[in-house]
């Protein structure tokens, strides 16, 4: 495997990690806010809070890791995206900032009851951030970033008039709510909290239909946007079929209310197949037609140093993450709220 | 209107504003875990529960500052590529490694801080919980080390060859461990520990000034003030190494800092003063030989003057004031704690005289101002270069016309964050006083040795 391919696989995997844990976080923020507004808070608010409190900080690091890795392995890609994305990137940064800060204020600050402003900021950004970040996938299909007299420019008309852009945004919104609800089903079930379980099970079933519809919509919009990419996707159609089968099995298990751990694993597989299928068919381009994984890798010594640092980093990271999950996700007493 | 403003200047201001906000939180983020460990360790070892409560109350406020620090850190991380794409494209080839490793350190810190905050009563052995702070402290200090080494590279680049505007033959380790790295890293770490101890000392002094004379506050004061003294002494010692480093490797910065125009031996140190249009120094305090001693430990060390450098490569002369003010604050951070330690021999014989408490209360703000000044000095002193000797700031910035608007947006964001964070923190500490909490936990007012 070439350095470029190794690097993009590593980065894509971290972005997948971010997709899953950030979706849980973003969706939970929205449900949490929604439950406060509709007065269901006693049912699900506590369980969401108990999960999110120890892990929210880690979520952000996944995103930074991806950005830094992209700059490190593919400086040219960073140059194009960095120049073109000043405005949307800054807006996403501001939203992330407000979200992180207001989460901490509402969780660790001292309040009698819930502060609706803090919860509102938290819930709204939970939907706006995935919408903003997902547009980068649309931009990466090409036709939006262009070179103009040696300067990088971005065509906002092409961006906003493009149905693919909107289908990706819709897909991001509904899948965030779906992933999050499916995870909360599992977590509520482990906590043996029947009331919360019934609420989040409703959410999960509600959002499953729109998720698969939006996936199909985005799938066919790629054909209009970038036929070459679409053809590549058809060549590995089995990955998308596998994704659909995982989806069907996961929803069946939630519907029958059994084996919810397996059900959430299937959700991860569902998005895993789709994510890697999409990514693999996008290769060798990082930005369609302009940046490929072959031309922009850093020098060989740097690539070796980066990959070694990555392996050493994983040796520290994986046990730490396992410890975190073991203490807060798989510890029955903590999940049920019997120990702090 | 906004879109016609110079993107280079706007990018510089936006980066400066972000770092101005972030450095406060980053400094606290590096130093507080060490103070938490110190307090909790003392509490476990002596059986004095006041120290445990101290660690708990600090941790409650700390998590708010960490949250805001994470978001401003995310902002600077993304802004590097958004505002300085050309810099990242060219220099990214040399500095990717420390940047990448910094995120791992950050990961470790984030994971273990989450665990630390939620497991106060979870382990039978009290030391188990304390041990969780080790990865937190290592993670936060290591991220400071990596990110500072990157900054050191920008000051003292090495480990590559420049061929047709591309960094080739990169040796990432030479780039990371450049000559500026050791003194810079040590100075950043020591000053972060000093500042955190000083900020916590300010809080304790504030409580005592409000006529709270519970032993809890006196213990907090003593622990923090003595830590401030030790860390500040270390910082000053390392600062002296930095001066010698500059004299050898970056003489134009030292010369601009000291308004030292002509190369000479037995160079005097200039404190304060103003420059007239002919660059003649007025109203300054001149300490004979001191600059030569600072630069090389001997009065006859030759110190290179600013006149040796072409005018367009000289740093702005205002950094002289940054340096003087920074050093003044550094000296206060040693003197005031020293007076606290000698308080029983001071005239008046009051154990906690009000003027001394006011002085200690000023330590936190003064340390923070010194941090800002130190970074202004380091960064403005590198102008006009972004990678000294290789790339000028003007070549590195984005060409996007919208930086002015983004500057406005982020200034607004930082004002909102700062105001709300201060509000939340003050409410947090006022909502339940330490005395109330001690009474509620049923501990005797002396803290109780043993159980």
PDB file of C-alpha atoms in Angstrom, chain B residues 37 113 122 167 175 197 200 223 254 266 332 346 349 360 403 405 416:
ATOM      1  CA  UNK B  37      -2.428  16.836  41.872  1.00  0.00           C
ATOM      2  CA  UNK B 113      -9.825  14.426  32.479  1.00  0.00           C
ATOM      3  CA  UNK B 122     -15.384   5.323  42.746  1.00  0.00           C
ATOM      4  CA  UNK B 167      10.577  22.358   1.587  1.00  0.00           C
ATOM      5  CA  UNK B 175      12.859  20.554  12.575  1.00  0.00           C
ATOM      6  CA  UNK B 197      -0.521  28.760  40.943  1.00  0.00           C
ATOM      7  CA  UNK B 200      -5.360  30.107  42.461  1.00  0.00           C
ATOM      8  CA  UNK B 223      -0.049  26.006  49.100  1.00  0.00           C
ATOM      9  CA  UNK B 254      17.345  40.773  21.460  1.00  0.00           C
ATOM     10  CA  UNK B 266      30.083  45.983  28.043  1.00  0.00           C
ATOM     11  CA  UNK B 332       6.808  40.804  41.444  1.00  0.00           C
ATOM     12  CA  UNK B 346       7.416  41.713  58.900  1.00  0.00           C
ATOM     13  CA  UNK B 349       3.132  41.163  63.290  1.00  0.00           C
ATOM     14  CA  UNK B 360      -1.204  38.261  46.453  1.00  0.00           C
ATOM     15  CA  UNK B 403     -11.283  37.910   6.308  1.00  0.00           C
ATOM     16  CA  UNK B 405     -16.040  39.819   8.209  1.00  0.00           C
ATOM     17  CA  UNK B 416     -19.810  36.225  24.197  1.00  0.00           C
TER      18      UNK B 416
END
